[in-house]
Short mmCIF file of C-alpha atoms in Angstrom, two decimals:
data_model
loop_
_atom_site.label_atom_id
_atom_site.label_comp_id
_atom_site.label_asym_id
_atom_site.label_seq_id
_atom_site.Cartn_x
_atom_site.Cartn_y
_atom_site.Cartn_z
CA MET A 1 72.95 216.83 74.04
CA ALA A 2 72.85 213.68 71.76
CA LYS A 3 70.21 215.13 69.46
CA ILE A 4 72.05 218.38 69.26
CA ASP A 5 75.01 217.29 68.52
CA THR A 6 73.65 215.44 65.54
CA ILE A 7 72.47 218.01 64.30
CA LEU A 8 74.47 220.53 64.00
CA PRO A 9 76.93 219.13 61.54
CA LEU A 10 74.03 218.09 59.07
CA ALA A 11 73.79 221.55 58.64
CA LEU A 12 77.22 222.04 58.38
CA LEU A 13 77.41 219.24 56.03
CA ARG A 14 74.57 220.19 54.19
CA ASP A 15 75.82 224.24 54.20
CA ARG A 16 78.93 222.74 52.73
CA ALA A 17 77.11 221.64 50.14
CA THR A 18 75.00 223.74 49.53
CA THR A 19 78.85 225.99 48.70
CA ASP A 20 80.47 223.01 46.93
CA LEU A 21 76.97 223.14 44.31
CA ILE A 22 76.87 226.59 43.82
CA LEU A 23 80.52 226.87 43.19
CA SER A 24 80.14 223.97 40.70
CA GLY A 25 77.47 225.95 39.14
CA LEU A 26 79.28 229.21 38.82
CA ASP A 27 82.17 227.18 37.64
CA ALA A 28 80.04 225.32 34.87
CA SER A 29 78.97 228.65 33.90
CA GLY A 30 82.28 229.78 32.30
CA VAL A 31 81.90 233.50 34.26
CA ALA A 32 85.51 234.24 35.90
CA PHE A 33 85.95 235.13 39.25
CA ALA A 34 88.29 234.81 41.99
CA LEU A 35 88.66 235.16 45.96
CA PHE A 36 91.53 236.61 47.23
CA SER A 37 92.61 236.86 51.10
CA PRO A 38 93.42 240.16 53.14
CA ASP A 39 96.88 238.77 52.31
CA ASP A 40 95.58 238.62 49.16
CA GLU A 41 96.14 235.34 48.29
CA LEU A 42 94.06 233.62 45.53
CA ALA A 43 91.42 231.25 48.39
CA TYR A 44 89.13 230.52 45.06
CA GLY A 45 89.24 230.99 41.17
CA SER A 46 86.85 229.25 38.95
CA ALA A 47 88.37 227.51 35.94
CA ALA A 48 87.29 230.79 33.84
CA PHE A 49 89.40 232.46 35.94
CA ARG A 50 92.74 230.32 35.82
CA LEU A 51 92.77 230.20 31.91
CA LEU A 52 92.19 233.52 31.35
CA PHE A 53 94.39 234.46 33.65
CA ASP A 54 97.10 231.84 32.76
CA VAL A 55 96.80 230.42 36.51
CA GLN A 56 99.70 228.44 37.71
CA SER A 57 100.01 225.57 39.88
CA GLY A 58 102.79 227.68 41.91
CA ALA A 59 101.17 231.19 41.77
CA SER A 60 99.67 231.75 45.12
CA THR A 61 99.21 235.29 45.31
CA PHE A 62 97.73 238.18 42.89
CA ALA A 63 101.30 239.43 42.58
CA ASP A 64 102.92 235.84 41.57
CA ILE A 65 99.66 235.73 39.06
CA MET A 66 100.82 238.79 37.67
CA ARG A 67 104.55 238.35 36.96
CA ASN A 68 103.65 235.45 34.87
CA CYS A 69 101.04 237.25 33.26
CA HIS A 70 103.77 240.00 32.42
CA GLY A 71 105.88 237.53 31.28
CA LYS A 72 103.88 235.26 29.07
CA ARG A 73 102.34 238.34 27.90
CA VAL A 74 99.05 236.60 28.62
CA GLY A 75 96.09 237.69 31.21
CA PRO A 76 95.87 241.48 30.63
CA LYS A 77 98.20 244.18 29.07
CA ILE A 78 100.66 245.12 30.87
CA SER A 79 102.04 247.78 29.57
CA LEU A 80 104.45 249.15 32.69
CA PRO A 81 107.15 247.50 34.66
CA ILE A 82 105.83 244.73 36.53
CA GLU A 83 106.75 246.49 39.92
CA GLU A 84 105.58 249.57 38.52
CA PHE A 85 102.40 247.59 38.08
CA LEU A 86 101.99 245.58 40.90
CA ASP A 87 102.85 249.05 42.96
CA MET A 88 100.09 250.65 41.04
CA ALA A 89 97.21 248.12 41.44
CA CYS A 90 97.58 246.94 45.05
CA LYS A 91 97.07 250.88 45.98
CA ARG A 92 93.97 250.37 44.11
CA ARG A 93 92.92 247.17 45.12
CA ARG A 94 90.66 247.84 48.42
CA SER A 95 91.02 251.28 48.47
CA SER A 96 86.48 251.47 48.18
CA PRO A 97 83.57 249.12 49.07
CA GLN A 98 82.73 248.77 45.08
CA ARG A 99 85.25 249.28 42.28
CA THR A 100 84.19 248.96 38.55
CA PHE A 101 86.38 249.20 35.91
CA GLU A 102 87.88 247.54 32.52
CA ILE A 103 90.51 245.69 32.13
CA ASP A 104 91.93 244.98 28.11
CA ILE A 105 93.52 241.59 27.67
CA SER A 106 96.22 240.35 25.32
CA ASP A 107 94.03 238.44 22.77
CA ASP A 108 92.19 241.38 22.04
CA ARG A 109 89.12 241.00 24.35
CA TRP A 110 87.81 243.43 27.19
CA PHE A 111 86.87 242.61 30.35
CA LEU A 112 84.73 244.52 32.90
CA VAL A 113 85.80 243.88 36.80
CA ASN A 114 82.99 244.28 39.80
CA GLU A 115 85.46 243.87 42.51
CA THR A 116 83.56 243.94 46.10
CA LEU A 117 85.25 244.26 49.54
CA LEU A 118 83.66 242.22 51.86
CA PRO A 119 84.63 242.27 55.74
CA GLY A 120 87.53 241.15 56.86
CA GLY A 121 89.22 242.48 53.76
CA TRP A 122 88.34 239.67 51.56
CA LEU A 123 88.52 240.29 47.89
CA TRP A 124 85.43 239.23 45.41
CA HIS A 125 86.36 239.85 41.46
CA VAL A 126 83.46 239.07 39.05
CA PHE A 127 84.68 239.04 35.26
CA THR A 128 82.04 239.66 32.80
CA ASP A 129 83.32 239.94 28.61
CA ILE A 130 82.32 243.06 27.14
CA THR A 131 84.45 242.65 23.85
CA MET A 132 80.90 242.68 21.67
CA LEU A 133 80.37 246.31 23.85
CA LYS A 134 83.57 247.27 23.13
CA SER A 135 83.37 246.65 19.22
CA ASN A 136 80.36 248.50 19.00
CA GLU A 137 81.56 251.12 21.27
CA ARG A 138 84.29 251.44 18.65
CA VAL A 139 82.08 251.36 15.75
CA LEU A 140 79.82 254.33 17.16
CA GLN A 141 82.99 255.93 17.85
CA LEU A 142 83.90 255.72 14.03
CA ALA A 143 81.15 256.87 13.02
CA ARG A 144 80.81 259.56 14.74
CA ASP A 145 84.36 260.89 13.64
CA ALA A 146 83.28 260.06 10.45
CA ALA A 147 80.15 261.91 11.15
CA ARG A 148 82.34 265.42 12.77
CA LEU A 149 85.16 265.04 9.49
CA ALA A 150 82.30 265.42 6.28
CA ALA A 151 80.78 268.75 8.87
CA ASP A 152 84.11 270.26 9.19
CA THR A 153 85.67 268.98 5.46
CA ASP A 154 84.56 270.66 1.61
CA PRO A 155 83.00 267.70 -0.32
CA LEU A 156 84.60 269.92 -3.15
CA THR A 157 88.81 270.19 -1.80
CA SER A 158 88.79 267.98 0.98
CA LEU A 159 89.98 270.90 3.06
CA PHE A 160 88.36 271.89 6.46
CA ASN A 161 85.28 274.48 5.43
CA ARG A 162 84.73 277.82 6.97
CA ARG A 163 82.78 276.73 10.19
CA ALA A 164 85.72 274.16 11.38
CA ALA A 165 88.12 277.22 10.69
CA MET A 166 86.32 279.88 12.25
CA GLU A 167 86.16 277.12 15.53
CA ARG A 168 89.90 276.72 14.62
CA LEU A 169 90.91 280.29 14.42
CA GLU A 170 89.24 280.65 18.34
CA ALA A 171 91.29 278.10 19.37
CA ASP A 172 94.14 278.96 17.83
CA MET A 173 94.34 282.60 19.04
CA GLN A 174 93.47 281.23 22.36
CA ALA A 175 96.74 279.22 22.70
CA ALA A 176 98.67 282.63 21.13
CA LEU A 177 97.31 284.31 24.21
CA ARG A 178 98.05 281.99 26.37
CA ASP A 179 101.47 280.99 25.51
CA GLY A 180 102.67 284.30 24.40
CA THR A 181 103.41 282.23 20.19
CA PRO A 182 103.01 285.00 17.24
CA LEU A 183 100.16 283.16 15.53
CA SER A 184 99.53 284.70 11.28
CA LEU A 185 95.94 284.58 9.30
CA VAL A 186 96.16 284.54 5.97
CA LEU A 187 93.52 285.48 3.48
CA ILE A 188 93.87 283.99 -0.42
CA ASP A 189 91.85 284.97 -3.30
CA LEU A 190 92.25 283.63 -6.55
CA ASP A 191 92.56 285.53 -9.16
CA ASN A 192 90.03 286.51 -11.74
CA PHE A 193 88.24 283.29 -11.04
CA LYS A 194 84.98 283.85 -12.33
CA SER A 195 86.85 284.54 -15.92
CA ILE A 196 87.57 280.93 -15.91
CA ASN A 197 84.16 280.18 -14.84
CA ASP A 198 82.82 281.83 -17.71
CA ARG A 199 85.78 281.02 -20.19
CA TYR A 200 86.21 277.23 -19.21
CA GLY A 201 83.40 275.28 -17.84
CA HIS A 202 82.32 275.65 -14.41
CA ALA A 203 83.95 271.83 -14.29
CA ASN A 204 87.30 273.08 -15.16
CA GLY A 205 86.55 275.74 -12.67
CA ASP A 206 86.56 272.60 -9.97
CA ARG A 207 89.79 271.66 -11.02
CA VAL A 208 91.49 274.68 -10.50
CA LEU A 209 89.70 274.92 -6.97
CA LYS A 210 90.82 271.35 -6.17
CA HIS A 211 94.38 272.22 -8.30
CA PHE A 212 95.15 274.58 -5.58
CA ALA A 213 93.99 272.73 -2.70
CA ALA A 214 96.45 269.90 -3.76
CA ALA A 215 99.34 272.84 -4.07
CA GLY A 216 98.49 274.18 -0.72
CA ARG A 217 98.67 270.91 1.32
CA GLN A 218 101.76 270.14 -0.84
CA GLU A 219 103.14 273.52 -0.23
CA LEU A 220 102.28 274.70 2.81
CA ARG A 221 104.07 273.69 6.39
CA GLY A 222 102.93 270.77 8.71
CA GLY A 223 101.68 272.99 10.98
CA ASP A 224 99.49 275.07 9.15
CA PHE A 225 96.10 275.09 8.88
CA PHE A 226 94.57 274.79 5.33
CA ALA A 227 90.91 275.55 4.75
CA ARG A 228 88.09 276.27 2.19
CA ILE A 229 86.12 279.11 3.46
CA GLY A 230 84.16 280.31 0.27
CA GLY A 231 83.91 279.97 -3.66
CA GLU A 232 87.71 280.46 -4.78
CA GLU A 233 88.19 281.74 -0.70
CA PHE A 234 91.24 280.20 0.83
CA LEU A 235 92.58 280.73 4.48
CA VAL A 236 95.66 279.53 6.50
CA LEU A 237 96.50 279.72 9.95
CA MET A 238 99.86 280.31 11.39
CA PRO A 239 100.53 279.52 14.01
CA GLY A 240 104.06 280.19 16.01
CA THR A 241 104.79 282.81 13.45
CA GLY A 242 105.06 286.24 12.98
CA LEU A 243 104.28 288.05 9.52
CA ARG A 244 107.81 288.11 7.98
CA GLN A 245 107.54 283.99 8.00
CA ALA A 246 104.04 283.92 6.82
CA THR A 247 104.67 285.98 4.08
CA ASP A 248 107.70 283.96 3.13
CA ALA A 249 105.30 280.61 3.53
CA ILE A 250 102.86 281.77 1.59
CA GLU A 251 105.65 283.59 -1.05
CA ARG A 252 106.54 279.74 -1.72
CA LEU A 253 103.05 278.43 -2.75
CA ARG A 254 102.14 281.49 -4.56
CA SER A 255 105.68 280.72 -6.81
CA HIS A 256 105.01 277.43 -7.22
CA MET A 257 101.89 278.21 -8.80
CA ALA A 258 103.38 280.63 -11.62
CA ARG A 259 106.07 278.05 -12.43
CA ALA A 260 104.03 276.42 -15.52
CA GLU A 261 104.94 273.50 -15.05
CA ASN A 262 103.14 272.79 -12.32
CA ARG A 263 100.24 273.43 -13.71
CA ALA A 264 100.42 270.96 -16.50
CA ASP A 265 97.46 269.01 -16.09
CA LEU A 266 95.44 272.39 -16.07
CA CYS A 267 93.95 273.85 -19.02
CA CYS A 268 94.85 277.18 -17.58
CA SER A 269 97.08 279.26 -15.63
CA TYR A 270 95.85 281.31 -12.79
CA THR A 271 97.18 283.22 -10.52
CA MET A 272 96.63 284.05 -6.31
CA SER A 273 96.70 287.24 -4.17
CA ALA A 274 96.75 286.77 -0.32
CA GLY A 275 96.45 288.73 2.88
CA ILE A 276 98.45 288.15 5.79
CA ALA A 277 97.53 290.01 9.12
CA GLU A 278 99.58 289.19 12.72
CA PHE A 279 97.48 288.28 15.76
CA CYS A 280 97.82 291.25 18.40
CA GLY A 281 95.31 290.06 21.45
CA THR A 282 92.04 291.97 19.40
CA ALA A 283 88.59 289.78 18.49
CA ALA A 284 88.87 287.29 15.76
CA GLU A 285 86.49 289.60 13.86
CA ASP A 286 89.18 292.33 14.03
CA LEU A 287 91.99 289.63 12.75
CA PHE A 288 90.33 288.49 10.18
CA GLU A 289 89.25 292.11 8.58
CA ARG A 290 92.69 292.91 9.04
CA ALA A 291 93.26 290.29 6.78
CA ASP A 292 90.89 290.80 4.53
CA ARG A 293 92.06 294.71 4.03
CA ALA A 294 95.57 293.65 2.89
CA LEU A 295 93.76 291.02 0.63
CA TYR A 296 91.89 293.63 -1.35
CA ARG A 297 94.77 295.77 -1.12
CA ALA A 298 97.27 293.22 -3.16
CA LYS A 299 94.24 293.07 -5.60
CA HIS A 300 94.36 296.67 -6.09
CA LEU A 301 98.15 296.77 -7.02
CA GLY A 302 97.80 294.17 -9.15
CA ARG A 303 96.92 290.82 -8.10
CA ASP A 304 99.40 287.75 -7.96
CA ARG A 305 100.95 289.58 -4.44
CA ILE A 306 100.91 289.45 -1.14
CA THR A 307 100.34 292.16 1.26
CA CYS A 308 100.54 292.66 4.89
CA ALA A 309 97.93 294.98 7.54
CA GLU A 310 99.40 297.76 8.52
#
Protein backbone atom coordinates (compact mmCIF):
# COMPACT_ATOMS: atom_id res chain seq x y z
CA MET A 1 0.00 0.00 0.00
CA ALA A 2 2.84 2.37 0.79
CA LYS A 3 4.18 2.03 -2.74
CA ILE A 4 0.75 2.73 -4.29
CA ASP A 5 0.19 5.69 -1.94
CA THR A 6 3.48 7.16 -3.10
CA ILE A 7 2.75 6.65 -6.82
CA LEU A 8 -0.70 8.36 -6.80
CA PRO A 9 0.49 11.76 -5.44
CA LEU A 10 3.38 11.67 -7.92
CA ALA A 11 0.93 11.09 -10.81
CA LEU A 12 -1.24 13.94 -9.61
CA LEU A 13 1.77 16.21 -9.36
CA ARG A 14 2.81 15.27 -12.90
CA ASP A 15 -0.73 15.95 -14.21
CA ARG A 16 -0.80 19.32 -12.45
CA ALA A 17 2.60 20.22 -13.82
CA THR A 18 1.50 19.24 -17.33
CA THR A 19 -1.64 21.34 -16.98
CA ASP A 20 0.41 24.31 -15.77
CA LEU A 21 2.77 23.92 -18.72
CA ILE A 22 -0.11 23.79 -21.18
CA LEU A 23 -1.68 26.92 -19.69
CA SER A 24 1.69 28.69 -19.66
CA GLY A 25 2.23 27.76 -23.31
CA LEU A 26 -1.19 29.01 -24.32
CA ASP A 27 -0.64 32.23 -22.40
CA ALA A 28 2.76 32.74 -24.03
CA SER A 29 1.22 32.21 -27.48
CA GLY A 30 -0.90 35.32 -27.04
CA VAL A 31 -4.17 33.44 -27.63
CA ALA A 32 -7.20 34.86 -25.85
CA PHE A 33 -9.14 32.07 -24.16
CA ALA A 34 -11.36 31.68 -21.12
CA LEU A 35 -13.08 28.99 -19.08
CA PHE A 36 -16.37 29.81 -17.34
CA SER A 37 -17.99 27.68 -14.63
CA PRO A 38 -21.60 26.46 -14.85
CA ASP A 39 -22.52 29.56 -12.80
CA ASP A 40 -20.78 31.74 -15.42
CA GLU A 41 -17.90 32.65 -13.13
CA LEU A 42 -14.53 33.13 -14.79
CA ALA A 43 -12.52 30.08 -13.73
CA TYR A 44 -9.52 30.94 -15.91
CA GLY A 45 -8.70 33.63 -18.44
CA SER A 46 -5.49 34.00 -20.38
CA ALA A 47 -3.51 37.23 -20.23
CA ALA A 48 -4.68 38.08 -23.76
CA PHE A 49 -8.31 37.52 -22.76
CA ARG A 50 -7.95 39.72 -19.67
CA LEU A 51 -6.39 42.47 -21.75
CA LEU A 52 -8.99 42.17 -24.52
CA PHE A 53 -11.91 42.44 -22.08
CA ASP A 54 -10.21 44.68 -19.51
CA VAL A 55 -10.89 42.09 -16.79
CA GLN A 56 -10.62 43.77 -13.39
CA SER A 57 -9.52 42.01 -10.20
CA GLY A 58 -12.99 42.21 -8.67
CA ALA A 59 -14.80 40.89 -11.76
CA SER A 60 -15.80 37.27 -11.16
CA THR A 61 -18.64 36.62 -13.63
CA PHE A 62 -19.37 37.10 -17.31
CA ALA A 63 -21.93 39.79 -16.37
CA ASP A 64 -19.32 41.67 -14.26
CA ILE A 65 -16.89 41.67 -17.18
CA MET A 66 -19.49 42.89 -19.67
CA ARG A 67 -20.75 45.65 -17.36
CA ASN A 68 -17.20 46.92 -16.97
CA CYS A 69 -16.65 46.82 -20.76
CA HIS A 70 -19.90 48.69 -21.37
CA GLY A 71 -19.14 51.32 -18.74
CA LYS A 72 -15.62 51.99 -20.01
CA ARG A 73 -16.47 51.50 -23.70
CA VAL A 74 -13.77 48.85 -24.08
CA GLY A 75 -13.91 45.27 -25.29
CA PRO A 76 -16.84 44.30 -27.54
CA LYS A 77 -19.01 47.05 -29.00
CA ILE A 78 -22.36 46.92 -27.18
CA SER A 79 -25.08 49.01 -28.82
CA LEU A 80 -27.93 47.82 -26.58
CA PRO A 81 -28.60 48.88 -22.96
CA ILE A 82 -26.32 46.64 -20.91
CA GLU A 83 -29.04 44.66 -19.12
CA GLU A 84 -30.82 44.01 -22.41
CA PHE A 85 -27.51 42.87 -23.91
CA LEU A 86 -26.81 40.54 -20.97
CA ASP A 87 -30.28 39.01 -21.21
CA MET A 88 -29.76 38.33 -24.93
CA ALA A 89 -26.21 37.00 -24.43
CA CYS A 90 -27.18 34.67 -21.57
CA LYS A 91 -29.94 33.12 -23.68
CA ARG A 92 -27.40 32.32 -26.39
CA ARG A 93 -24.63 31.05 -24.10
CA ARG A 94 -24.80 27.26 -23.70
CA SER A 95 -27.54 27.12 -26.35
CA SER A 96 -25.61 24.50 -28.36
CA PRO A 97 -22.63 22.19 -27.86
CA GLN A 98 -20.53 24.24 -30.29
CA ARG A 99 -21.14 27.83 -31.37
CA THR A 100 -19.13 30.22 -33.55
CA PHE A 101 -19.75 33.95 -33.91
CA GLU A 102 -17.92 37.21 -34.57
CA ILE A 103 -17.49 40.18 -32.24
CA ASP A 104 -16.53 43.73 -33.12
CA ILE A 105 -14.08 45.27 -30.63
CA SER A 106 -14.15 48.96 -29.67
CA ASP A 107 -10.66 49.48 -31.13
CA ASP A 108 -12.02 48.28 -34.52
CA ARG A 109 -10.54 44.80 -34.33
CA TRP A 110 -12.66 41.74 -35.11
CA PHE A 111 -12.51 38.37 -33.35
CA LEU A 112 -13.99 34.99 -34.21
CA VAL A 113 -15.26 33.32 -31.04
CA ASN A 114 -15.41 29.54 -30.74
CA GLU A 115 -17.64 28.58 -27.82
CA THR A 116 -17.63 24.96 -26.63
CA LEU A 117 -20.01 23.59 -24.01
CA LEU A 118 -18.15 21.10 -21.81
CA PRO A 119 -19.64 18.41 -19.51
CA GLY A 120 -21.33 19.82 -16.43
CA GLY A 121 -22.13 23.19 -18.04
CA TRP A 122 -18.56 24.52 -18.20
CA LEU A 123 -17.96 26.89 -21.10
CA TRP A 124 -14.72 27.21 -23.08
CA HIS A 125 -14.07 30.24 -25.30
CA VAL A 126 -11.25 30.79 -27.80
CA PHE A 127 -10.87 34.17 -29.53
CA THR A 128 -9.11 34.43 -32.90
CA ASP A 129 -8.15 37.82 -34.36
CA ILE A 130 -9.74 38.05 -37.84
CA THR A 131 -9.22 41.79 -38.36
CA MET A 132 -7.14 41.27 -41.49
CA LEU A 133 -9.73 38.90 -42.95
CA LYS A 134 -12.52 41.38 -42.25
CA SER A 135 -10.45 44.14 -43.83
CA ASN A 136 -9.98 42.02 -46.96
CA GLU A 137 -13.70 41.26 -46.86
CA ARG A 138 -14.49 44.98 -46.88
CA VAL A 139 -12.11 45.58 -49.79
CA LEU A 140 -13.75 42.75 -51.75
CA GLN A 141 -17.22 44.07 -50.94
CA LEU A 142 -16.22 47.56 -52.08
CA ALA A 143 -14.83 46.06 -55.28
CA ARG A 144 -18.06 44.11 -55.85
CA ASP A 145 -20.14 47.22 -55.19
CA ALA A 146 -17.99 49.26 -57.58
CA ALA A 147 -18.27 46.58 -60.28
CA ARG A 148 -22.06 46.41 -59.83
CA LEU A 149 -22.32 50.19 -59.97
CA ALA A 150 -20.24 50.28 -63.14
CA ALA A 151 -22.45 47.61 -64.69
CA ASP A 152 -25.56 49.66 -63.81
CA THR A 153 -24.23 53.09 -64.84
CA ASP A 154 -24.20 54.95 -68.13
CA PRO A 155 -20.57 56.15 -68.49
CA LEU A 156 -21.39 59.46 -70.22
CA THR A 157 -24.10 60.83 -67.91
CA SER A 158 -23.46 58.75 -64.75
CA LEU A 159 -27.18 57.95 -64.71
CA PHE A 160 -28.48 54.40 -64.39
CA ASN A 161 -28.46 52.50 -67.69
CA ARG A 162 -31.16 50.50 -69.49
CA ARG A 163 -30.33 47.20 -67.77
CA ALA A 164 -30.61 48.75 -64.31
CA ALA A 165 -33.81 50.55 -65.35
CA MET A 166 -35.51 47.33 -66.45
CA GLU A 167 -34.58 45.62 -63.18
CA ARG A 168 -35.91 48.56 -61.20
CA LEU A 169 -39.11 48.66 -63.26
CA GLU A 170 -39.90 45.04 -62.38
CA ALA A 171 -39.14 45.65 -58.69
CA ASP A 172 -41.28 48.80 -58.54
CA MET A 173 -44.18 47.06 -60.30
CA GLN A 174 -44.10 44.22 -57.77
CA ALA A 175 -44.03 46.73 -54.90
CA ALA A 176 -46.96 48.66 -56.39
CA LEU A 177 -49.00 45.45 -56.72
CA ARG A 178 -48.11 44.35 -53.19
CA ASP A 179 -48.79 47.70 -51.51
CA GLY A 180 -51.62 48.90 -53.73
CA THR A 181 -49.79 52.14 -54.51
CA PRO A 182 -49.60 54.02 -57.83
CA LEU A 183 -46.57 53.96 -60.11
CA SER A 184 -45.88 56.10 -63.15
CA LEU A 185 -43.39 55.49 -65.96
CA VAL A 186 -42.06 58.43 -67.97
CA LEU A 187 -40.19 58.12 -71.27
CA ILE A 188 -38.31 61.25 -72.39
CA ASP A 189 -36.70 62.04 -75.73
CA LEU A 190 -34.56 65.09 -76.51
CA ASP A 191 -36.12 66.72 -79.56
CA ASN A 192 -34.22 66.81 -82.89
CA PHE A 193 -31.07 65.58 -81.23
CA LYS A 194 -29.58 64.34 -84.49
CA SER A 195 -29.59 67.89 -85.85
CA ILE A 196 -27.66 69.05 -82.76
CA ASN A 197 -24.98 66.44 -83.46
CA ASP A 198 -24.92 67.30 -87.18
CA ARG A 199 -24.73 71.04 -86.66
CA TYR A 200 -22.60 71.40 -83.52
CA GLY A 201 -20.66 68.11 -83.47
CA HIS A 202 -20.82 65.03 -81.28
CA ALA A 203 -18.76 66.60 -78.51
CA ASN A 204 -21.39 69.31 -78.06
CA GLY A 205 -24.10 66.66 -78.35
CA ASP A 206 -22.49 64.84 -75.42
CA ARG A 207 -22.49 68.10 -73.45
CA VAL A 208 -26.23 68.43 -74.06
CA LEU A 209 -26.82 64.89 -72.77
CA LYS A 210 -24.75 65.53 -69.65
CA HIS A 211 -26.49 68.88 -69.15
CA PHE A 212 -29.92 67.24 -69.29
CA ALA A 213 -28.80 64.47 -66.89
CA ALA A 214 -27.63 67.09 -64.39
CA ALA A 215 -30.87 69.07 -64.78
CA GLY A 216 -32.94 65.93 -64.17
CA ARG A 217 -30.99 65.07 -61.03
CA GLN A 218 -31.61 68.61 -59.79
CA GLU A 219 -35.28 68.98 -60.71
CA LEU A 220 -36.69 65.49 -60.18
CA ARG A 221 -37.82 64.36 -56.74
CA GLY A 222 -35.68 62.36 -54.35
CA GLY A 223 -37.63 59.12 -54.76
CA ASP A 224 -37.67 59.19 -58.57
CA PHE A 225 -35.46 56.81 -60.53
CA PHE A 226 -33.71 58.50 -63.49
CA ALA A 227 -31.93 56.55 -66.24
CA ARG A 228 -30.53 56.93 -69.75
CA ILE A 229 -31.86 54.02 -71.81
CA GLY A 230 -30.63 54.96 -75.29
CA GLY A 231 -28.85 57.66 -77.26
CA GLU A 232 -31.06 60.62 -76.36
CA GLU A 233 -33.73 58.57 -74.59
CA PHE A 234 -34.33 58.74 -70.84
CA LEU A 235 -36.62 57.01 -68.38
CA VAL A 236 -38.08 58.15 -65.06
CA LEU A 237 -39.82 55.80 -62.64
CA MET A 238 -42.04 57.53 -60.09
CA PRO A 239 -43.16 55.20 -57.25
CA GLY A 240 -46.23 56.25 -55.31
CA THR A 241 -47.15 58.73 -58.04
CA GLY A 242 -50.24 58.94 -60.23
CA LEU A 243 -50.55 60.60 -63.66
CA ARG A 244 -51.35 64.11 -62.40
CA GLN A 245 -48.44 64.27 -59.96
CA ALA A 246 -46.09 62.74 -62.52
CA THR A 247 -47.17 65.24 -65.16
CA ASP A 248 -46.60 68.16 -62.77
CA ALA A 249 -43.10 66.89 -61.87
CA ILE A 250 -42.04 66.36 -65.50
CA GLU A 251 -43.51 69.72 -66.50
CA ARG A 252 -41.23 71.38 -63.96
CA LEU A 253 -38.27 69.71 -65.67
CA ARG A 254 -39.49 70.71 -69.15
CA SER A 255 -40.02 74.31 -68.04
CA HIS A 256 -36.58 74.37 -66.46
CA MET A 257 -35.02 73.36 -69.78
CA ALA A 258 -37.02 76.03 -71.64
CA ARG A 259 -35.44 78.89 -69.67
CA ALA A 260 -32.41 80.32 -71.48
CA GLU A 261 -30.50 81.07 -68.26
CA ASN A 262 -30.44 77.35 -67.50
CA ARG A 263 -28.58 76.66 -70.75
CA ALA A 264 -25.99 79.44 -70.45
CA ASP A 265 -23.03 77.07 -70.66
CA LEU A 266 -24.26 75.36 -73.86
CA CYS A 267 -23.75 76.36 -77.48
CA CYS A 268 -27.37 75.60 -78.37
CA SER A 269 -30.88 75.33 -77.01
CA TYR A 270 -32.82 72.07 -76.87
CA THR A 271 -36.23 70.82 -75.80
CA MET A 272 -37.71 67.56 -74.58
CA SER A 273 -40.84 65.53 -75.20
CA ALA A 274 -42.27 63.03 -72.72
CA GLY A 275 -44.88 60.30 -72.55
CA ILE A 276 -46.32 59.15 -69.22
CA ALA A 277 -48.20 55.95 -68.37
CA GLU A 278 -49.56 54.81 -65.03
CA PHE A 279 -49.15 51.16 -64.03
CA CYS A 280 -52.46 49.32 -64.10
CA GLY A 281 -51.38 45.80 -63.14
CA THR A 282 -50.31 44.56 -66.58
CA ALA A 283 -46.89 43.36 -67.74
CA ALA A 284 -43.84 45.63 -67.95
CA GLU A 285 -43.92 45.43 -71.74
CA ASP A 286 -47.46 46.84 -71.78
CA LEU A 287 -46.59 49.71 -69.42
CA PHE A 288 -43.51 50.53 -71.48
CA GLU A 289 -45.46 50.39 -74.76
CA ARG A 290 -48.20 52.72 -73.44
CA ALA A 291 -45.62 55.28 -72.31
CA ASP A 292 -43.83 54.95 -75.65
CA ARG A 293 -47.06 55.58 -77.59
CA ALA A 294 -47.70 58.68 -75.45
CA LEU A 295 -44.18 59.90 -76.24
CA TYR A 296 -44.74 59.33 -79.96
CA ARG A 297 -47.97 61.34 -79.76
CA ALA A 298 -46.12 64.23 -78.03
CA LYS A 299 -43.62 64.30 -80.89
CA HIS A 300 -46.35 64.05 -83.50
CA LEU A 301 -48.16 67.03 -81.93
CA GLY A 302 -45.12 69.25 -82.35
CA ARG A 303 -42.57 68.21 -79.67
CA ASP A 304 -41.57 70.17 -76.54
CA ARG A 305 -44.59 68.81 -74.69
CA ILE A 306 -45.86 66.06 -72.37
CA THR A 307 -48.71 63.64 -73.11
CA CYS A 308 -50.26 60.90 -71.00
CA ALA A 309 -51.24 57.40 -72.08
CA GLU A 310 -54.93 56.89 -72.70
